[in-house]
PDB file of C-alpha atoms in Angstrom:
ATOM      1  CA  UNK A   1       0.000   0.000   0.000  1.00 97.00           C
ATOM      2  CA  UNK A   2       1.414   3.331  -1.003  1.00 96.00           C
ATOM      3  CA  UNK A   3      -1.047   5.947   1.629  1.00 97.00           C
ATOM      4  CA  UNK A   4      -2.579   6.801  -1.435  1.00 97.00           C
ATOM      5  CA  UNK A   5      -6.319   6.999  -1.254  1.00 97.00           C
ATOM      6  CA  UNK A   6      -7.178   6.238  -5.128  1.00 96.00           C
ATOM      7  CA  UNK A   7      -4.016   3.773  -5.578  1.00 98.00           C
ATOM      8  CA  UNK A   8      -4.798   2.040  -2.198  1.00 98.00           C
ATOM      9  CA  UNK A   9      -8.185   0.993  -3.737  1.00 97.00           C
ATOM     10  CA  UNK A  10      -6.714  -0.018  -6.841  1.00 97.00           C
ATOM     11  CA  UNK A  11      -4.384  -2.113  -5.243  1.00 97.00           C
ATOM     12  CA  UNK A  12      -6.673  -3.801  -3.448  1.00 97.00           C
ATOM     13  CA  UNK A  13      -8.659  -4.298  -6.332  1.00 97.00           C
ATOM     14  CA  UNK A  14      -6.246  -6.238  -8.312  1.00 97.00           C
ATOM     15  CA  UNK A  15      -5.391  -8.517  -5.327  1.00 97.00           C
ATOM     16  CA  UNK A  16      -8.795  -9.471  -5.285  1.00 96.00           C
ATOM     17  CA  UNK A  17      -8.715  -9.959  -9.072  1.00 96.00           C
ATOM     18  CA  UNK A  18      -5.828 -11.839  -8.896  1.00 96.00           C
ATOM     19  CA  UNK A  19      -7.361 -14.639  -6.044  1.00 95.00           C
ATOM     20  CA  UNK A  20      -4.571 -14.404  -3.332  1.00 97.00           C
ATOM     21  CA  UNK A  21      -6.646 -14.400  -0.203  1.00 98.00           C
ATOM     22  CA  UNK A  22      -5.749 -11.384   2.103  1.00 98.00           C
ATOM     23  CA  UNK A  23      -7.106  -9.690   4.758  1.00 98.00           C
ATOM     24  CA  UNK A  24      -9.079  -6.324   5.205  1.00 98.00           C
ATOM     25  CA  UNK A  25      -9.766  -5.013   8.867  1.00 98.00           C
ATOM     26  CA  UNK A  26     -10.695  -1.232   9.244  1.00 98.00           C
ATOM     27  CA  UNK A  27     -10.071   0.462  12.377  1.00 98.00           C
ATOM     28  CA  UNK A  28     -12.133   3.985  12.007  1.00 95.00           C
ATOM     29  CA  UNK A  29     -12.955   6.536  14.626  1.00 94.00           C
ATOM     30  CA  UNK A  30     -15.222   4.082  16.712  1.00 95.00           C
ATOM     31  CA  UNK A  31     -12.179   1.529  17.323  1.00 97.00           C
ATOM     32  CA  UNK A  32     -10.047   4.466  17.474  1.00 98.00           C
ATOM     33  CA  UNK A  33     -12.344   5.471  20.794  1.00 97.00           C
ATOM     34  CA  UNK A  34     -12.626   2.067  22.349  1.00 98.00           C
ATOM     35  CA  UNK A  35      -8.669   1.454  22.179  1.00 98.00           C
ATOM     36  CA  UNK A  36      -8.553   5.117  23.648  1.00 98.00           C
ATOM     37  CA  UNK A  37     -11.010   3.621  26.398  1.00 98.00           C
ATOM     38  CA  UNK A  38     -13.405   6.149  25.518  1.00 97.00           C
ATOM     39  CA  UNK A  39     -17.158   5.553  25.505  1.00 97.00           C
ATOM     40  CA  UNK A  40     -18.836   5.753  21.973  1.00 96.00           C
ATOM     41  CA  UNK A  41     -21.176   3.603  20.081  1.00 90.00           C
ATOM     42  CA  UNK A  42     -23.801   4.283  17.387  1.00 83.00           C
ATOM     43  CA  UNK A  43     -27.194   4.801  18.060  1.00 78.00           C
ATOM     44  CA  UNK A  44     -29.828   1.539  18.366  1.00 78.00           C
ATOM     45  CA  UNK A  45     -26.287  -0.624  16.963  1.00 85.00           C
ATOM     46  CA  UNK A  46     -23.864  -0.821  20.019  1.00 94.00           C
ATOM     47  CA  UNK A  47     -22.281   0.993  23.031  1.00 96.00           C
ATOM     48  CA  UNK A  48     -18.974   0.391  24.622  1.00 97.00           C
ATOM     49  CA  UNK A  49     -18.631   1.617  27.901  1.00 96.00           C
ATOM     50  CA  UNK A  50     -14.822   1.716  29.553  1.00 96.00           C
ATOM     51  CA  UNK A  51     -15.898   0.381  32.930  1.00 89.00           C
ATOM     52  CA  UNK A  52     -17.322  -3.098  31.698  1.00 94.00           C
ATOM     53  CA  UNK A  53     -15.964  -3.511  28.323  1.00 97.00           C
ATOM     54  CA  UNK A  54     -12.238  -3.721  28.616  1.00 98.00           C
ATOM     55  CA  UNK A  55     -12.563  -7.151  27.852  1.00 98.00           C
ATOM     56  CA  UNK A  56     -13.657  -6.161  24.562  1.00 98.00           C
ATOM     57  CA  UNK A  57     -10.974  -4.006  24.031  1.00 98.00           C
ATOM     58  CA  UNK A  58      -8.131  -6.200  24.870  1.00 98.00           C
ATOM     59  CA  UNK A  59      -9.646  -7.859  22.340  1.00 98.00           C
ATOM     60  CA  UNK A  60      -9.900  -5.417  19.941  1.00 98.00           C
ATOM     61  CA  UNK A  61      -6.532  -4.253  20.311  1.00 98.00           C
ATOM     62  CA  UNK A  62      -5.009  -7.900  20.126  1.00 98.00           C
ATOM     63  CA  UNK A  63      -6.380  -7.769  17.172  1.00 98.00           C
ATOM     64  CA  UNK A  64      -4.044  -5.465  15.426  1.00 98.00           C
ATOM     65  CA  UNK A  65      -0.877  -7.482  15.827  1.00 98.00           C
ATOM     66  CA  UNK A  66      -1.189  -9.304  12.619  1.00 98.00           C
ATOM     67  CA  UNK A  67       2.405  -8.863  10.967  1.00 97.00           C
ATOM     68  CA  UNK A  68       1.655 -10.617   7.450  1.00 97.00           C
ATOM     69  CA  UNK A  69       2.502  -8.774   3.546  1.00 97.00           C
ATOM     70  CA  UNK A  70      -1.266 -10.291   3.069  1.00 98.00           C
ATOM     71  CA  UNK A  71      -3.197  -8.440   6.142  1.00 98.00           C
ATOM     72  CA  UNK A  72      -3.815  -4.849   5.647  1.00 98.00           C
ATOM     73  CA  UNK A  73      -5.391  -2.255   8.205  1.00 98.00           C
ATOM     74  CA  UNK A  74      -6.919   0.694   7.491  1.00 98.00           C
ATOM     75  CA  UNK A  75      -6.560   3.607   9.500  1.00 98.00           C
ATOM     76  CA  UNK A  76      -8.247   6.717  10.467  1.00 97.00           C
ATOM     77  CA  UNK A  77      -7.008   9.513   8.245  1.00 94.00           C
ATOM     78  CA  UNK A  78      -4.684  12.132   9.386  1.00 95.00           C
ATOM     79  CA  UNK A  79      -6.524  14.834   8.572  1.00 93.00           C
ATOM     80  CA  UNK A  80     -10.017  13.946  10.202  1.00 89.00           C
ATOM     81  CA  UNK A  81      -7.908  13.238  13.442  1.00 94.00           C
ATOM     82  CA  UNK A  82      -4.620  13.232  14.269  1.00 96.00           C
ATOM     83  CA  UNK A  83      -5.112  11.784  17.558  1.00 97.00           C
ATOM     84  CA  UNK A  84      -7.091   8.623  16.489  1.00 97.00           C
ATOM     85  CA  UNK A  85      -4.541   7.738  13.234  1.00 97.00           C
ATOM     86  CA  UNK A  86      -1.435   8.007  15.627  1.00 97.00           C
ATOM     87  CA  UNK A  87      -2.622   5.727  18.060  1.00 98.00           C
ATOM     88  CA  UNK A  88      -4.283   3.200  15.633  1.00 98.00           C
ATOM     89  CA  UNK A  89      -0.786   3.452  13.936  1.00 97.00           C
ATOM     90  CA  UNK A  90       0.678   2.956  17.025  1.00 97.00           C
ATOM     91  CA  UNK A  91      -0.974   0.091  18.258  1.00 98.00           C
ATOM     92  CA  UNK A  92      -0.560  -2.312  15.426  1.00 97.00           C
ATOM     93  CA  UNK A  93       2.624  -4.354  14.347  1.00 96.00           C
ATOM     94  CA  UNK A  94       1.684  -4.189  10.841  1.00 97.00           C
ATOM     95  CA  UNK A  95       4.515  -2.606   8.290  1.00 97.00           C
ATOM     96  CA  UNK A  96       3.902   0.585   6.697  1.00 96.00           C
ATOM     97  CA  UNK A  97       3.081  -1.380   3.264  1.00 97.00           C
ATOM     98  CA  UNK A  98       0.135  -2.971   5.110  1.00 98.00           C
ATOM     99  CA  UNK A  99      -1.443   0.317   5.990  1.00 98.00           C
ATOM    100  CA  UNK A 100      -4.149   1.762   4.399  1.00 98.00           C
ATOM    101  CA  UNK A 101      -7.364   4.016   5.233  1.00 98.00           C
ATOM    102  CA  UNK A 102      -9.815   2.801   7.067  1.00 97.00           C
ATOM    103  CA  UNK A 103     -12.765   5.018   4.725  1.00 95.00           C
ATOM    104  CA  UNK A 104     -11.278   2.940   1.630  1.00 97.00           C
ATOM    105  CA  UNK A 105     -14.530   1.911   0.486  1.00 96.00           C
ATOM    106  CA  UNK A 106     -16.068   5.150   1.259  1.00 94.00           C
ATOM    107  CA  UNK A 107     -16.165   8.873   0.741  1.00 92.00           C
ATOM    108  CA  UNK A 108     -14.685   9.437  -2.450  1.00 93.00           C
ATOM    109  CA  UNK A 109     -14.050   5.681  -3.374  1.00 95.00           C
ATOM    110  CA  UNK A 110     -17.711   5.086  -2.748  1.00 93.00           C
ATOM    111  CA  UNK A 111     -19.166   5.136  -5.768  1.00 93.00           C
ATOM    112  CA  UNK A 112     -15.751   3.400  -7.233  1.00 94.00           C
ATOM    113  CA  UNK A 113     -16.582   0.217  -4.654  1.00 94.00           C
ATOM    114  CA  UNK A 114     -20.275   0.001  -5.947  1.00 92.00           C
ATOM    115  CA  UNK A 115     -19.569   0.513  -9.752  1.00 94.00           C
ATOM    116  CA  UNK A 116     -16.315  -1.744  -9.403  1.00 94.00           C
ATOM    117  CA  UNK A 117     -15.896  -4.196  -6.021  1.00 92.00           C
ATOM    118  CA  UNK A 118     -19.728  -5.327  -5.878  1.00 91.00           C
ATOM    119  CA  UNK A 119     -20.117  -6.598  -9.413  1.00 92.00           C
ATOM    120  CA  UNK A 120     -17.227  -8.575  -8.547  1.00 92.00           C
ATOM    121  CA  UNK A 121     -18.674 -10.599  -5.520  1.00 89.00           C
ATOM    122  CA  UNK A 122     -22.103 -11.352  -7.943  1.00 86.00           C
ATOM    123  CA  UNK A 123     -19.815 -12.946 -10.026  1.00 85.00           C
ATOM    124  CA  UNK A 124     -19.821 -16.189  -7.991  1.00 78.00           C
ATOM    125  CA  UNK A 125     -16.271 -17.672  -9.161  1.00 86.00           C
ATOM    126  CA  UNK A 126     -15.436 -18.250  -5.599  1.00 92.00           C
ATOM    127  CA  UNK A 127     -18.025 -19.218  -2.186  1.00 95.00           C
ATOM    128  CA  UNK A 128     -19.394 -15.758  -0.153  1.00 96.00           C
ATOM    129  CA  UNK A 129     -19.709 -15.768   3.275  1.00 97.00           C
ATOM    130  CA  UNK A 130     -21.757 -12.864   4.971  1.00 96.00           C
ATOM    131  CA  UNK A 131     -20.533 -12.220   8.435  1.00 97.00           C
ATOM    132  CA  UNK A 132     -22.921  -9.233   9.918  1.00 95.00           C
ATOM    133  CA  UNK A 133     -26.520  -7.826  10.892  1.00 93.00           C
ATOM    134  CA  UNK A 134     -28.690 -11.159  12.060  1.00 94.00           C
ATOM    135  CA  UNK A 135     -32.013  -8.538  10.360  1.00 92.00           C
ATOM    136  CA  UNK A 136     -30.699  -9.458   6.653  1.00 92.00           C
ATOM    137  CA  UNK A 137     -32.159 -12.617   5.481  1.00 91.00           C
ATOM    138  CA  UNK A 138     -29.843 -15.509   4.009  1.00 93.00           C
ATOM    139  CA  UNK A 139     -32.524 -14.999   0.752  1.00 93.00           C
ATOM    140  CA  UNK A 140     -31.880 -11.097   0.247  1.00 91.00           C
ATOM    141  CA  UNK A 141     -28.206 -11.933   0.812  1.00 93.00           C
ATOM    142  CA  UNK A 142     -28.206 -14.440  -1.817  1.00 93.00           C
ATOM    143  CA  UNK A 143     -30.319 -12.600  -4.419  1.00 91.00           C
ATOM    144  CA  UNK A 144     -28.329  -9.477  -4.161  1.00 91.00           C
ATOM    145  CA  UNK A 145     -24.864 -11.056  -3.349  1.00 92.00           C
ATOM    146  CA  UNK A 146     -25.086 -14.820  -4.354  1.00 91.00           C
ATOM    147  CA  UNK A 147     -23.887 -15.521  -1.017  1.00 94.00           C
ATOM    148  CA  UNK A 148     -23.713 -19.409   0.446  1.00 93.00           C
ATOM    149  CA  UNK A 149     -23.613 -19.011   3.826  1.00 95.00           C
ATOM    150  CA  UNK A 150     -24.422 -16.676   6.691  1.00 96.00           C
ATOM    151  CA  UNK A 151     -23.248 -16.286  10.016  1.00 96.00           C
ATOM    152  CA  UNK A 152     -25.745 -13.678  11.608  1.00 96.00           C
ATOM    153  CA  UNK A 153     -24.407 -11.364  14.370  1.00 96.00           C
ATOM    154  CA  UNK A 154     -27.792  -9.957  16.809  1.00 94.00           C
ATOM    155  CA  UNK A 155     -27.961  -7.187  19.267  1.00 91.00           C
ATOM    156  CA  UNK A 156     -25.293  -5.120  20.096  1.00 95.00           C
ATOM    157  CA  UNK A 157     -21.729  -6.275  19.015  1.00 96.00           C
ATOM    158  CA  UNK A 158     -20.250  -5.684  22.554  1.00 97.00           C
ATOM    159  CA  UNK A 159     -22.290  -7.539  24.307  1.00 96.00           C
ATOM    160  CA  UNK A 160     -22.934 -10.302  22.028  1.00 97.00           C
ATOM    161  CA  UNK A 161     -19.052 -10.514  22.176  1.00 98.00           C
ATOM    162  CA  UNK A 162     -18.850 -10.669  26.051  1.00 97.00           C
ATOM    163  CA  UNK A 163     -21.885 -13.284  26.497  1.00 97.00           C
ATOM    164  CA  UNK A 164     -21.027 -15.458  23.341  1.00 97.00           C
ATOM    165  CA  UNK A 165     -17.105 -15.126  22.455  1.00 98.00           C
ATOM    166  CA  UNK A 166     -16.468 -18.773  23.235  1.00 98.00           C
ATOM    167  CA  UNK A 167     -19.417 -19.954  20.543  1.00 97.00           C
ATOM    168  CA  UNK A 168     -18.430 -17.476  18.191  1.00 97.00           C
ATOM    169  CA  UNK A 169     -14.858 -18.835  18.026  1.00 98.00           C
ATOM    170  CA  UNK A 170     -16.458 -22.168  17.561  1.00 98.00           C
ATOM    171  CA  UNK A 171     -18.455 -20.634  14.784  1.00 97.00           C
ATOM    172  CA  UNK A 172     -15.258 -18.729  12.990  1.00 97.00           C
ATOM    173  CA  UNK A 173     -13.410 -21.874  13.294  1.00 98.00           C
ATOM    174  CA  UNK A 174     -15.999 -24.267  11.859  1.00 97.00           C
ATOM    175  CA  UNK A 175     -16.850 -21.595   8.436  1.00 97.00           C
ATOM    176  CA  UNK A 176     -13.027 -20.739   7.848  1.00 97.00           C
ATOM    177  CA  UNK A 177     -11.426 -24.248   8.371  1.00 97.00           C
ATOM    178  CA  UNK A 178     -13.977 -26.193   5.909  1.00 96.00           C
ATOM    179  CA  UNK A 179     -13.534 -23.013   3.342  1.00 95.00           C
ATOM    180  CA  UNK A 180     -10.622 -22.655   1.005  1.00 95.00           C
ATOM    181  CA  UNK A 181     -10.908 -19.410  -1.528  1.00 95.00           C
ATOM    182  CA  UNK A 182     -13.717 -18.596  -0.733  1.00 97.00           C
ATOM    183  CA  UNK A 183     -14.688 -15.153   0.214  1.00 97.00           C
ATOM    184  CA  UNK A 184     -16.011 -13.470   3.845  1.00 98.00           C
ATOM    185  CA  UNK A 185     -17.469 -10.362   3.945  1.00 97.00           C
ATOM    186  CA  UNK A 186     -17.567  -8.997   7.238  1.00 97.00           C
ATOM    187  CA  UNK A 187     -19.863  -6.021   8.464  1.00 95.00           C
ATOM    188  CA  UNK A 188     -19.359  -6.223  12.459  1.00 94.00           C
ATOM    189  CA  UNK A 189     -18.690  -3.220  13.407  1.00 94.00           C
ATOM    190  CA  UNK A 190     -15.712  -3.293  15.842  1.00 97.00           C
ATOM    191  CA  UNK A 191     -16.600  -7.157  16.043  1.00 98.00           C
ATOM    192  CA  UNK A 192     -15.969  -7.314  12.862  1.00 97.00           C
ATOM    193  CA  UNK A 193     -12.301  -7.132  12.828  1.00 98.00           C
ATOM    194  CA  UNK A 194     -12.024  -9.299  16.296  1.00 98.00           C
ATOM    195  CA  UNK A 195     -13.506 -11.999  13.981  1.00 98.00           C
ATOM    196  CA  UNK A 196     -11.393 -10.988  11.175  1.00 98.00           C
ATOM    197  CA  UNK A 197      -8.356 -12.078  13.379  1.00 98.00           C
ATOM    198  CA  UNK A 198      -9.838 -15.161  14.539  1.00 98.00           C
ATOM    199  CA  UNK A 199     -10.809 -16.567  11.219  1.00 98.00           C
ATOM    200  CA  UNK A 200      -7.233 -15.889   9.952  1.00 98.00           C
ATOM    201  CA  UNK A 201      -5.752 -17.592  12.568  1.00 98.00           C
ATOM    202  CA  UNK A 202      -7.511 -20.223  11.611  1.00 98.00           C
ATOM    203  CA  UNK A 203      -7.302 -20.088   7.811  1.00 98.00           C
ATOM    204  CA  UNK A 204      -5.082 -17.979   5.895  1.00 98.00           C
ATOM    205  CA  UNK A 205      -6.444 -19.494   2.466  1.00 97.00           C
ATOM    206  CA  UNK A 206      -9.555 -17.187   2.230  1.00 98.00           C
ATOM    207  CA  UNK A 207      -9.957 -13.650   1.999  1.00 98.00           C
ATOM    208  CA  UNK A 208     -11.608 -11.636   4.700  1.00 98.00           C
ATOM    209  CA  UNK A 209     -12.774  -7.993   4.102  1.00 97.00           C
ATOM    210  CA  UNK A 210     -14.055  -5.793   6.062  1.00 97.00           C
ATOM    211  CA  UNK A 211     -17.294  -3.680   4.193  1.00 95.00           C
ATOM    212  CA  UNK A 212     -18.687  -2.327   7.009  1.00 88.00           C
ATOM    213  CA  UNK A 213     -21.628  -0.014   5.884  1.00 89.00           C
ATOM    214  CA  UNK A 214     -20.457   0.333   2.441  1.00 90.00           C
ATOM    215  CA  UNK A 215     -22.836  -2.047   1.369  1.00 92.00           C
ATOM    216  CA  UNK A 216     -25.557  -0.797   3.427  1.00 89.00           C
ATOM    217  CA  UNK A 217     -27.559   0.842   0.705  1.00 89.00           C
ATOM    218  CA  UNK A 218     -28.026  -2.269  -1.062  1.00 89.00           C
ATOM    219  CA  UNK A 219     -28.627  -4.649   1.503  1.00 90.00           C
ATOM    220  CA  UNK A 220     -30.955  -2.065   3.368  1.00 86.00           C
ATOM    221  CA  UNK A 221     -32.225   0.085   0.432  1.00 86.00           C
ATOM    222  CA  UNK A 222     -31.646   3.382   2.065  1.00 85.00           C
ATOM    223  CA  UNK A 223     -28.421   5.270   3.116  1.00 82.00           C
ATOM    224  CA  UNK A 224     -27.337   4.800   6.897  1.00 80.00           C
ATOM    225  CA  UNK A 225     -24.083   6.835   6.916  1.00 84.00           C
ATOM    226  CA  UNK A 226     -23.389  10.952   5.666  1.00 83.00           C
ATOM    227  CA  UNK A 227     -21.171   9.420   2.964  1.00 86.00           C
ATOM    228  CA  UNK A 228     -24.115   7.755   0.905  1.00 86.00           C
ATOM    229  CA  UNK A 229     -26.040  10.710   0.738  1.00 86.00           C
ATOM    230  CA  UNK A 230     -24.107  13.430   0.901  1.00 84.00           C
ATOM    231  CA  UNK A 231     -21.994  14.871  -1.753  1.00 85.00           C
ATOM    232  CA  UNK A 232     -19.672  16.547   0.003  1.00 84.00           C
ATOM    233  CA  UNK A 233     -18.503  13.825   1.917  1.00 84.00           C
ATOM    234  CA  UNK A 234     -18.889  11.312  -0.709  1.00 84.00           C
ATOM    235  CA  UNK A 235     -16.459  13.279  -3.020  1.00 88.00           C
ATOM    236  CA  UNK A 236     -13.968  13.857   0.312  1.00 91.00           C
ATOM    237  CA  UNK A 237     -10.939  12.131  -0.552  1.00 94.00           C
ATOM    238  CA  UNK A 238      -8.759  11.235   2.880  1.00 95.00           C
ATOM    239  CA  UNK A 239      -4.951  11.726   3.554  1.00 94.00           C
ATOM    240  CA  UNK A 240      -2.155  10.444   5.090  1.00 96.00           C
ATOM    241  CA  UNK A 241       0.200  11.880   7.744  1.00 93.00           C
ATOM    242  CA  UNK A 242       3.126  13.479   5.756  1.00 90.00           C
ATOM    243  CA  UNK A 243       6.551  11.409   6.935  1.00 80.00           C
ATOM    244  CA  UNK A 244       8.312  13.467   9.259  1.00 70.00           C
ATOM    245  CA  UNK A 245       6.040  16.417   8.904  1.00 54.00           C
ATOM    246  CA  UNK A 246       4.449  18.523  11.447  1.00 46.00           C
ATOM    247  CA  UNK A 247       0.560  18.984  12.654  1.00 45.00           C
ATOM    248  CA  UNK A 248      -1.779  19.072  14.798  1.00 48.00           C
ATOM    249  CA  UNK A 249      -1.503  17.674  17.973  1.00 49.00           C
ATOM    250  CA  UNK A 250      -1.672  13.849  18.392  1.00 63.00           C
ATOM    251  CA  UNK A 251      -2.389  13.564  21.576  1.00 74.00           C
ATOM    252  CA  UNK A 252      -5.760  11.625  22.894  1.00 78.00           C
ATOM    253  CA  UNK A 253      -8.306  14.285  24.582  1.00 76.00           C
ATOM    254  CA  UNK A 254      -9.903  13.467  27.696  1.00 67.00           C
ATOM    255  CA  UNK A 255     -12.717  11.643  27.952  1.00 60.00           C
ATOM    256  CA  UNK A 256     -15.865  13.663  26.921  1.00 48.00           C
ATOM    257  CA  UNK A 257     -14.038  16.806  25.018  1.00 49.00           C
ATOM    258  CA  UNK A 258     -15.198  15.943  21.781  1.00 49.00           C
ATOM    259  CA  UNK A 259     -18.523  15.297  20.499  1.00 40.00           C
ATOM    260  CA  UNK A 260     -19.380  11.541  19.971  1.00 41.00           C
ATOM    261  CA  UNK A 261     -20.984   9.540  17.096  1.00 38.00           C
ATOM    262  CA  UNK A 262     -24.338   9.519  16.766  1.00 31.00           C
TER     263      UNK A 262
END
């Protein structure tokens, strides 16, 4: 990966082309506030609070040790926050040439993904495996996706993660080890790249990526994030903090001092 938002995409897009399985987990301002121990969620999805959930952050953060040329994380941009991309960046063990943004598939590479990365998956050259909201049904996944499995994920990610880790490693373990080549597409939210680290412990012959809402609009048939509808955002194209340069401060504010997701 070269930092560069356009290229990045491209990149990506020929490995997936070319059927080397890889990895995709993307570690936005949400994960960016949980590994800060901050509380955040999104409205009616999930809520991590820092007094019961450090569980789920241990977890989170283990999960951005993967060293591997074929797993790639995408951070927050530099420019939305300085603070979040520094200590993403500094949390993982992954080289600089597995580093990416974590809005790949958004903003201004939105439209790119739908016109380009979708038509790809309805191809149906290799299995799809949906990994996300337990309210989709296996038959709108396969009509729109040509998925063949589904591993539903119900109620709020956090919790589900702290009553029902030990059955969802069972799960992970039983799709990835009996797949080879096939395809997962995960939309967790910040479970979604905990699982993306279990099932490539377990199988490093498939690819995993990590959609999170970008396909929302299709599987849901109405926009759930600013960058579907609004064209300002979706033409916003993220960048990368300049190599030795200086910035804003990097620090992590307090808990509270700046306004949480919706």
């Amino acid at each position: 990966m070269r930092q560069d938002f356009r290229k990045d995409f491209d990149e990506l897009l020929d490995l997936y082309d070319s059927g080397i399985p890889f990895a995709f987990a993307r570690f936005n301002d949400g994960e960016a506030r949980i590994l800060a121990n901050q509380p955040v969620g999104c409205k009616h999805e999930w809520q991590y609070r820092p007094g019961n959930d450090l569980h789920f952050r241990a977890s989170l953060r283990e999960s951005l040790q993967v060293r591997h040329d074929r797993y790639f994380y995408g951070l927050p941009s530099w420019d939305m926050s300085p603070w979040m991309h520094d200590l993403v960046r500094g949390l993982t063990a992954a080289r600089r040439e597995s580093l990416t943004f974590a809005a790949l598939f958004a903003n201004g590479n939105h439209d790119r993904f739908l016109e380009e990365f979708v038509p790809r998956l309805r191809r149906r050259d290799r299995p799809i495996l949906f990994v996300g909201n337990a309210r989709l049904s296996r038959r709108r996944l396969e009509e729109l996706l040509g998925i063949s499995d589904f591993l539903p994920l119900a109620g709020d990610c956090v919790r589900l993660w702290r009553r029902k880790e030990r059955e969802l490693l069972d799960l992970v373990d039983l799709k990835a080890s009996l797949s080879r080549g096939a395809v997962f597409l995960v939309a967790g939210g910040p479970l979604g790249k905990i699982l993306i680290h279990a099932l490539w412990k377990v199988s490093a012959e498939n690819t995993y990526l990590d959609v999170g809402s970008a396909l929302d609009p299709l599987l849901f048939g109405k926009p759930t994030r600013a960058y579907h509808r609004d064209p300002v955002n979706r033409a916003l194209i993220p960048c990368w903090k300049p190599e030795g340069g200086e910035g804003e401060s990097s620090t992590v504010p307090a808990s509270g001092q700046e306004r949480q997701p919706s």
